[in-house]
Amino acid sequence: MSFAYSFARSLQHLTRRLSNGWLSSAGLAPESLEILLKRTMADVRILEAFSDNYMYLVICPKTKEAAVVDPAEPQKVISAVESAQVKLTTVLTTHHHSDHAGGNEQLLLMRPNLRVYGGDARIKKLTHKVDRDDMKITIGSFTVQTLLTPCHTSGHVCYFIPAGSDSSNPRPPVVFTGDTLFTSGCGKFFEGTAQQMQAAMDKLAALPPETRVYNGHEYTVSNLKFALHVEPGNKAVSDKLSWARSQREKFQPTIPSTIGEELTYNPFMRTREPDVQAHTNQTDPVSTMAALRLEKDNFKVPRL
């Protein structure tokens, strides 16, 4: 690891501590940190975990109550909670894999009596089983809605928060997609089928186009390289790839995206598009989904 790389990473982590969490502007035009914090800091804070995971601290600005999504590294979560001076009450678990749910036990030791939501009995310390769409979970003054998205795992759940109605603090809708929907990609079908993933993509595509998408991993650049392979003439893909490369060179996240953006450059959300179907030699969405996943699983990511 070079000195320049180490210095840049150290500077990044210092900035994150000073700003109580690193924030991203969802691929929009660059903004100053001050403006960005004023606009988004009260709602979602991005917390890095391991080499490429993301956890999220979701804060109600009115009540200072908070939830955490996939607290895989509990100490980082506790540090963010204490820095923000909020009351953590809820864990929203997208699925049972250890890099998402593996920190639940330790977190409950540090913060007993948390509500732990998830769709799978394999999730440690589960207190509230999510078994249907549109379950309502109250966090302070806002409500989280559940979306069942089985495929990556049989009990995978996404969590949707509708747009805020407070004109003094406008908040866009957000969705936490775990390992179902990535920026320009989707999760592997470990416990499901192409038909299930197609249903999950359709369910997410029906959300408002301005919905911010917070996913579970920093896979954006490699996903976009595959998307460009599938649709080499798609300018939305090439433009997003250029932007994502720039973000990563600055050690900044490439999330969130939006549902509207994903529909323009994510091949797994474009399985009805003629160009995507032509690439896979398929004529229906489910067969196209299956062919894309098989190809992606064996895709050699170009260095450039």
GROMACS .gro file of C-alpha atoms in nm:
model
  304
    1MET     CA    1   0.000   0.000   0.000
    2SER     CA    2   0.152   0.334  -0.105
    3PHE     CA    3   0.210   0.630   0.127
    4ALA     CA    4  -0.024   0.842  -0.089
    5TYR     CA    5  -0.300   0.584  -0.061
    6SER     CA    6  -0.253   0.550   0.316
    7PHE     CA    7  -0.251   0.928   0.361
    8ALA     CA    8  -0.566   0.968   0.154
    9ARG     CA    9  -0.743   0.698   0.352
   10SER     CA   10  -0.636   0.857   0.681
   11LEU     CA   11  -0.759   1.194   0.563
   12GLN     CA   12  -1.087   1.041   0.458
   13HIS     CA   13  -1.142   0.880   0.798
   14LEU     CA   14  -1.051   1.204   0.977
   15THR     CA   15  -1.304   1.392   0.765
   16ARG     CA   16  -1.564   1.129   0.844
   17ARG     CA   17  -1.508   1.166   1.217
   18LEU     CA   18  -1.525   1.543   1.198
   19SER     CA   19  -1.849   1.530   1.003
   20ASN     CA   20  -2.007   1.254   1.215
   21GLY     CA   21  -2.025   1.019   0.918
   22TRP     CA   22  -1.932   1.024   0.553
   23LEU     CA   23  -2.219   1.136   0.331
   24SER     CA   24  -2.278   1.108  -0.041
   25SER     CA   25  -2.484   1.323  -0.275
   26ALA     CA   26  -2.625   1.034  -0.480
   27GLY     CA   27  -2.444   1.111  -0.800
   28LEU     CA   28  -2.574   1.464  -0.814
   29ALA     CA   29  -2.357   1.767  -0.888
   30PRO     CA   30  -2.081   1.810  -0.626
   31GLU     CA   31  -2.180   2.018  -0.324
   32SER     CA   32  -1.986   2.159  -0.035
   33LEU     CA   33  -1.977   1.942   0.277
   34GLU     CA   34  -2.155   2.215   0.473
   35ILE     CA   35  -2.452   2.226   0.236
   36LEU     CA   36  -2.462   1.848   0.213
   37LEU     CA   37  -2.466   1.805   0.588
   38LYS     CA   38  -2.747   2.056   0.628
   39ARG     CA   39  -2.955   1.874   0.369
   40THR     CA   40  -2.903   1.508   0.450
   41MET     CA   41  -2.725   1.462   0.781
   42ALA     CA   42  -3.047   1.444   0.984
   43ASP     CA   43  -3.181   1.146   0.793
   44VAL     CA   44  -2.924   0.888   0.679
   45ARG     CA   45  -2.561   0.845   0.772
   46ILE     CA   46  -2.343   0.608   0.576
   47LEU     CA   47  -2.114   0.391   0.788
   48GLU     CA   48  -1.846   0.180   0.623
   49ALA     CA   49  -1.785  -0.176   0.742
   50PHE     CA   50  -1.518  -0.431   0.654
   51SER     CA   51  -1.372  -0.385   0.305
   52ASP     CA   52  -1.682  -0.287   0.107
   53ASN     CA   53  -1.995  -0.317   0.325
   54TYR     CA   54  -2.226  -0.033   0.416
   55MET     CA   55  -2.429   0.011   0.734
   56TYR     CA   56  -2.672   0.298   0.783
   57LEU     CA   57  -2.779   0.505   1.080
   58VAL     CA   58  -3.129   0.642   1.016
   59ILE     CA   59  -3.225   0.932   1.240
   60CYS     CA   60  -3.557   1.100   1.311
   61PRO     CA   61  -3.464   1.470   1.333
   62LYS     CA   62  -3.768   1.554   1.547
   63THR     CA   63  -3.730   1.294   1.820
   64LYS     CA   64  -3.362   1.198   1.787
   65GLU     CA   65  -3.466   0.834   1.774
   66ALA     CA   66  -3.258   0.618   1.541
   67ALA     CA   67  -3.249   0.283   1.366
   68VAL     CA   68  -2.949   0.105   1.222
   69VAL     CA   69  -2.951  -0.104   0.906
   70ASP     CA   70  -2.726  -0.414   0.906
   71PRO     CA   71  -2.495  -0.326   1.199
   72ALA     CA   72  -2.217  -0.567   1.105
   73GLU     CA   73  -1.953  -0.371   1.299
   74PRO     CA   74  -2.130  -0.272   1.622
   75GLN     CA   75  -1.858  -0.052   1.770
   76LYS     CA   76  -1.870   0.176   1.467
   77VAL     CA   77  -2.246   0.198   1.509
   78ILE     CA   78  -2.217   0.287   1.877
   79SER     CA   79  -1.957   0.553   1.799
   80ALA     CA   80  -2.189   0.708   1.539
   81VAL     CA   81  -2.486   0.694   1.778
   82GLU     CA   82  -2.291   0.864   2.055
   83SER     CA   83  -2.150   1.125   1.820
   84ALA     CA   84  -2.497   1.206   1.689
   85GLN     CA   85  -2.643   1.209   2.042
   86VAL     CA   86  -2.941   1.001   1.939
   87LYS     CA   87  -3.132   0.714   2.099
   88LEU     CA   88  -3.089   0.387   1.911
   89THR     CA   89  -3.407   0.178   1.936
   90THR     CA   90  -3.422  -0.044   1.629
   91VAL     CA   91  -3.219  -0.279   1.411
   92LEU     CA   92  -3.335  -0.332   1.052
   93THR     CA   93  -3.171  -0.647   0.917
   94THR     CA   94  -3.190  -0.709   0.543
   95HIS     CA   95  -3.073  -1.073   0.556
   96HIS     CA   96  -2.894  -1.329   0.770
   97HIS     CA   97  -2.546  -1.327   0.613
   98SER     CA   98  -2.275  -1.257   0.869
   99ASP     CA   99  -2.148  -0.942   0.697
  100HIS     CA  100  -2.493  -0.791   0.753
  101ALA     CA  101  -2.641  -0.958   1.063
  102GLY     CA  102  -2.325  -1.085   1.230
  103GLY     CA  103  -2.299  -0.788   1.464
  104ASN     CA  104  -2.646  -0.816   1.613
  105GLU     CA  105  -2.542  -1.016   1.920
  106GLN     CA  106  -2.260  -0.783   2.017
  107LEU     CA  107  -2.474  -0.475   1.955
  108LEU     CA  108  -2.745  -0.612   2.185
  109LEU     CA  109  -2.486  -0.664   2.456
  110MET     CA  110  -2.394  -0.296   2.432
  111ARG     CA  111  -2.750  -0.173   2.380
  112PRO     CA  112  -3.000  -0.418   2.533
  113ASN     CA  113  -3.372  -0.405   2.452
  114LEU     CA  114  -3.333  -0.304   2.089
  115ARG     CA  115  -3.606  -0.414   1.851
  116VAL     CA  116  -3.451  -0.639   1.585
  117TYR     CA  117  -3.646  -0.678   1.261
  118GLY     CA  118  -3.576  -0.924   0.983
  119GLY     CA  119  -3.734  -1.182   0.758
  120ASP     CA  120  -3.535  -1.490   0.855
  121ALA     CA  121  -3.517  -1.703   1.169
  122ARG     CA  122  -3.142  -1.739   1.106
  123ILE     CA  123  -3.094  -1.374   1.206
  124LYS     CA  124  -2.938  -1.358   1.551
  125LYS     CA  125  -3.134  -1.179   1.826
  126LEU     CA  126  -3.442  -1.142   1.604
  127THR     CA  127  -3.736  -1.000   1.801
  128HIS     CA  128  -3.979  -0.907   1.522
  129LYS     CA  129  -4.022  -1.141   1.224
  130VAL     CA  130  -4.105  -0.966   0.897
  131ASP     CA  131  -4.340  -1.199   0.712
  132ARG     CA  132  -4.527  -0.972   0.473
  133ASP     CA  133  -4.499  -0.662   0.261
  134ASP     CA  134  -4.595  -0.326   0.406
  135MET     CA  135  -4.539  -0.403   0.772
  136LYS     CA  136  -4.511  -0.069   0.949
  137ILE     CA  137  -4.216   0.007   1.177
  138THR     CA  138  -4.223   0.338   1.362
  139ILE     CA  139  -3.895   0.525   1.418
  140GLY     CA  140  -3.972   0.851   1.595
  141SER     CA  141  -4.204   1.048   1.368
  142PHE     CA  142  -4.153   0.848   1.048
  143THR     CA  143  -4.262   0.502   0.937
  144VAL     CA  144  -4.059   0.230   0.770
  145GLN     CA  145  -4.238  -0.006   0.532
  146THR     CA  146  -4.117  -0.360   0.461
  147LEU     CA  147  -4.070  -0.513   0.116
  148LEU     CA  148  -4.014  -0.889   0.090
  149THR     CA  149  -3.747  -0.958  -0.173
  150PRO     CA  150  -3.651  -1.326  -0.150
  151CYS     CA  151  -3.379  -1.456  -0.384
  152HIS     CA  152  -3.031  -1.366  -0.263
  153THR     CA  153  -3.157  -1.530   0.056
  154SER     CA  154  -3.503  -1.670   0.115
  155GLY     CA  155  -3.571  -1.422   0.394
  156HIS     CA  156  -3.432  -1.104   0.238
  157VAL     CA  157  -3.619  -0.783   0.324
  158CYS     CA  158  -3.582  -0.428   0.192
  159TYR     CA  159  -3.692  -0.128   0.399
  160PHE     CA  160  -3.867   0.172   0.243
  161ILE     CA  161  -3.924   0.512   0.403
  162PRO     CA  162  -4.168   0.738   0.214
  163ALA     CA  163  -4.092   1.103   0.149
  164GLY     CA  164  -4.112   1.337   0.445
  165SER     CA  165  -4.406   1.575   0.460
  166ASP     CA  166  -4.241   1.843   0.674
  167SER     CA  167  -4.191   2.144   0.444
  168SER     CA  168  -3.928   2.287   0.679
  169ASN     CA  169  -3.718   1.970   0.646
  170PRO     CA  170  -3.800   1.803   0.312
  171ARG     CA  171  -3.679   1.446   0.291
  172PRO     CA  172  -3.683   1.228  -0.023
  173PRO     CA  173  -3.804   0.869  -0.005
  174VAL     CA  174  -3.531   0.616   0.067
  175VAL     CA  175  -3.498   0.240   0.039
  176PHE     CA  176  -3.238   0.012   0.198
  177THR     CA  177  -3.186  -0.279  -0.037
  178GLY     CA  178  -2.915  -0.491   0.126
  179ASP     CA  179  -2.790  -0.744  -0.127
  180THR     CA  180  -3.098  -0.742  -0.351
  181LEU     CA  181  -3.038  -0.425  -0.551
  182PHE     CA  182  -2.691  -0.278  -0.594
  183THR     CA  183  -2.600   0.027  -0.796
  184SER     CA  184  -2.613  -0.115  -1.150
  185GLY     CA  185  -2.636  -0.470  -1.019
  186CYS     CA  186  -2.817  -0.726  -0.806
  187GLY     CA  187  -2.724  -0.997  -0.558
  188LYS     CA  188  -2.643  -1.354  -0.648
  189PHE     CA  189  -2.932  -1.600  -0.644
  190PHE     CA  190  -2.803  -1.806  -0.352
  191GLU     CA  191  -3.146  -1.920  -0.230
  192GLY     CA  192  -3.380  -1.817  -0.508
  193THR     CA  193  -3.458  -1.805  -0.875
  194ALA     CA  194  -3.448  -1.563  -1.164
  195GLN     CA  195  -3.824  -1.534  -1.138
  196GLN     CA  196  -3.794  -1.421  -0.776
  197MET     CA  197  -3.525  -1.166  -0.857
  198GLN     CA  198  -3.733  -1.033  -1.144
  199ALA     CA  199  -4.025  -0.993  -0.903
  200ALA     CA  200  -3.797  -0.812  -0.657
  201MET     CA  201  -3.668  -0.576  -0.927
  202ASP     CA  202  -4.023  -0.504  -1.040
  203LYS     CA  203  -4.129  -0.433  -0.681
  204LEU     CA  204  -3.843  -0.187  -0.634
  205ALA     CA  205  -3.896  -0.031  -0.977
  206ALA     CA  206  -4.250   0.059  -0.869
  207LEU     CA  207  -4.117   0.293  -0.597
  208PRO     CA  208  -4.107   0.666  -0.675
  209PRO     CA  209  -3.824   0.738  -0.922
  210GLU     CA  210  -3.667   0.990  -0.683
  211THR     CA  211  -3.626   0.723  -0.413
  212ARG     CA  212  -3.268   0.715  -0.285
  213VAL     CA  213  -3.122   0.364  -0.296
  214TYR     CA  214  -2.885   0.267  -0.013
  215ASN     CA  215  -2.746  -0.080  -0.079
  216GLY     CA  216  -2.519  -0.318   0.106
  217HIS     CA  217  -2.189  -0.306  -0.081
  218GLU     CA  218  -1.954  -0.081  -0.277
  219TYR     CA  219  -1.968  -0.279  -0.602
  220THR     CA  220  -2.057   0.008  -0.833
  221VAL     CA  221  -1.755   0.033  -1.061
  222SER     CA  222  -1.737  -0.339  -1.137
  223ASN     CA  223  -2.115  -0.353  -1.184
  224LEU     CA  224  -2.105  -0.065  -1.431
  225LYS     CA  225  -1.825  -0.231  -1.626
  226PHE     CA  226  -2.055  -0.530  -1.673
  227ALA     CA  227  -2.345  -0.301  -1.764
  228LEU     CA  228  -2.128  -0.138  -2.030
  229HIS     CA  229  -2.047  -0.483  -2.166
  230VAL     CA  230  -2.420  -0.553  -2.191
  231GLU     CA  231  -2.511  -0.214  -2.339
  232PRO     CA  232  -2.197  -0.056  -2.489
  233GLY     CA  233  -2.400   0.222  -2.647
  234ASN     CA  234  -2.585   0.326  -2.331
  235LYS     CA  235  -2.462   0.676  -2.241
  236ALA     CA  236  -2.623   0.657  -1.897
  237VAL     CA  237  -2.392   0.365  -1.818
  238SER     CA  238  -2.073   0.527  -1.945
  239ASP     CA  239  -2.150   0.857  -1.772
  240LYS     CA  240  -2.223   0.686  -1.441
  241LEU     CA  241  -1.907   0.477  -1.471
  242SER     CA  242  -1.695   0.789  -1.521
  243TRP     CA  243  -1.855   0.950  -1.218
  244ALA     CA  244  -1.818   0.636  -1.004
  245ARG     CA  245  -1.450   0.603  -1.091
  246SER     CA  246  -1.397   0.963  -0.988
  247GLN     CA  247  -1.574   0.903  -0.658
  248ARG     CA  248  -1.364   0.599  -0.576
  249GLU     CA  249  -1.041   0.774  -0.669
  250LYS     CA  250  -1.135   1.026  -0.400
  251PHE     CA  251  -1.226   0.741  -0.160
  252GLN     CA  252  -1.587   0.855  -0.157
  253PRO     CA  253  -1.896   0.632  -0.173
  254THR     CA  254  -2.096   0.593  -0.492
  255ILE     CA  255  -2.421   0.563  -0.302
  256PRO     CA  256  -2.700   0.647  -0.291
  257SER     CA  257  -2.833   0.615  -0.642
  258THR     CA  258  -3.203   0.658  -0.722
  259ILE     CA  259  -3.463   0.419  -0.858
  260GLY     CA  260  -3.501   0.643  -1.162
  261GLU     CA  261  -3.128   0.624  -1.230
  262GLU     CA  262  -3.116   0.247  -1.187
  263LEU     CA  263  -3.380   0.209  -1.456
  264THR     CA  264  -3.144   0.380  -1.702
  265TYR     CA  265  -2.822   0.187  -1.636
  266ASN     CA  266  -2.884  -0.128  -1.431
  267PRO     CA  267  -2.917  -0.427  -1.667
  268PHE     CA  268  -3.099  -0.629  -1.400
  269MET     CA  269  -3.371  -0.362  -1.394
  270ARG     CA  270  -3.373  -0.340  -1.774
  271THR     CA  271  -3.464  -0.699  -1.859
  272ARG     CA  272  -3.754  -0.581  -2.076
  273GLU     CA  273  -3.531  -0.355  -2.286
  274PRO     CA  274  -3.477  -0.483  -2.643
  275ASP     CA  275  -3.101  -0.417  -2.632
  276VAL     CA  276  -3.059  -0.612  -2.309
  277GLN     CA  277  -3.269  -0.902  -2.433
  278ALA     CA  278  -3.077  -0.903  -2.761
  279HIS     CA  279  -2.749  -0.924  -2.570
  280THR     CA  280  -2.868  -1.236  -2.388
  281ASN     CA  281  -3.049  -1.388  -2.690
  282GLN     CA  282  -3.366  -1.403  -2.479
  283THR     CA  283  -3.713  -1.264  -2.538
  284ASP     CA  284  -3.872  -1.245  -2.191
  285PRO     CA  285  -3.766  -1.075  -1.867
  286VAL     CA  286  -3.717  -1.385  -1.650
  287SER     CA  287  -3.503  -1.568  -1.905
  288THR     CA  288  -3.307  -1.248  -1.960
  289MET     CA  289  -3.256  -1.215  -1.584
  290ALA     CA  290  -3.128  -1.573  -1.562
  291ALA     CA  291  -2.890  -1.523  -1.854
  292LEU     CA  292  -2.757  -1.195  -1.714
  293ARG     CA  293  -2.688  -1.347  -1.373
  294LEU     CA  294  -2.505  -1.644  -1.523
  295GLU     CA  295  -2.296  -1.414  -1.740
  296LYS     CA  296  -2.221  -1.176  -1.453
  297ASP     CA  297  -2.113  -1.464  -1.229
  298ASN     CA  298  -1.846  -1.553  -1.485
  299PHE     CA  299  -1.760  -1.201  -1.601
  300LYS     CA  300  -1.396  -1.099  -1.592
  301VAL     CA  301  -1.396  -0.736  -1.487
  302PRO     CA  302  -1.169  -0.527  -1.715
  303ARG     CA  303  -0.894  -0.336  -1.537
  304LEU     CA  304  -0.969  -0.016  -1.728
   0.00000   0.00000   0.00000
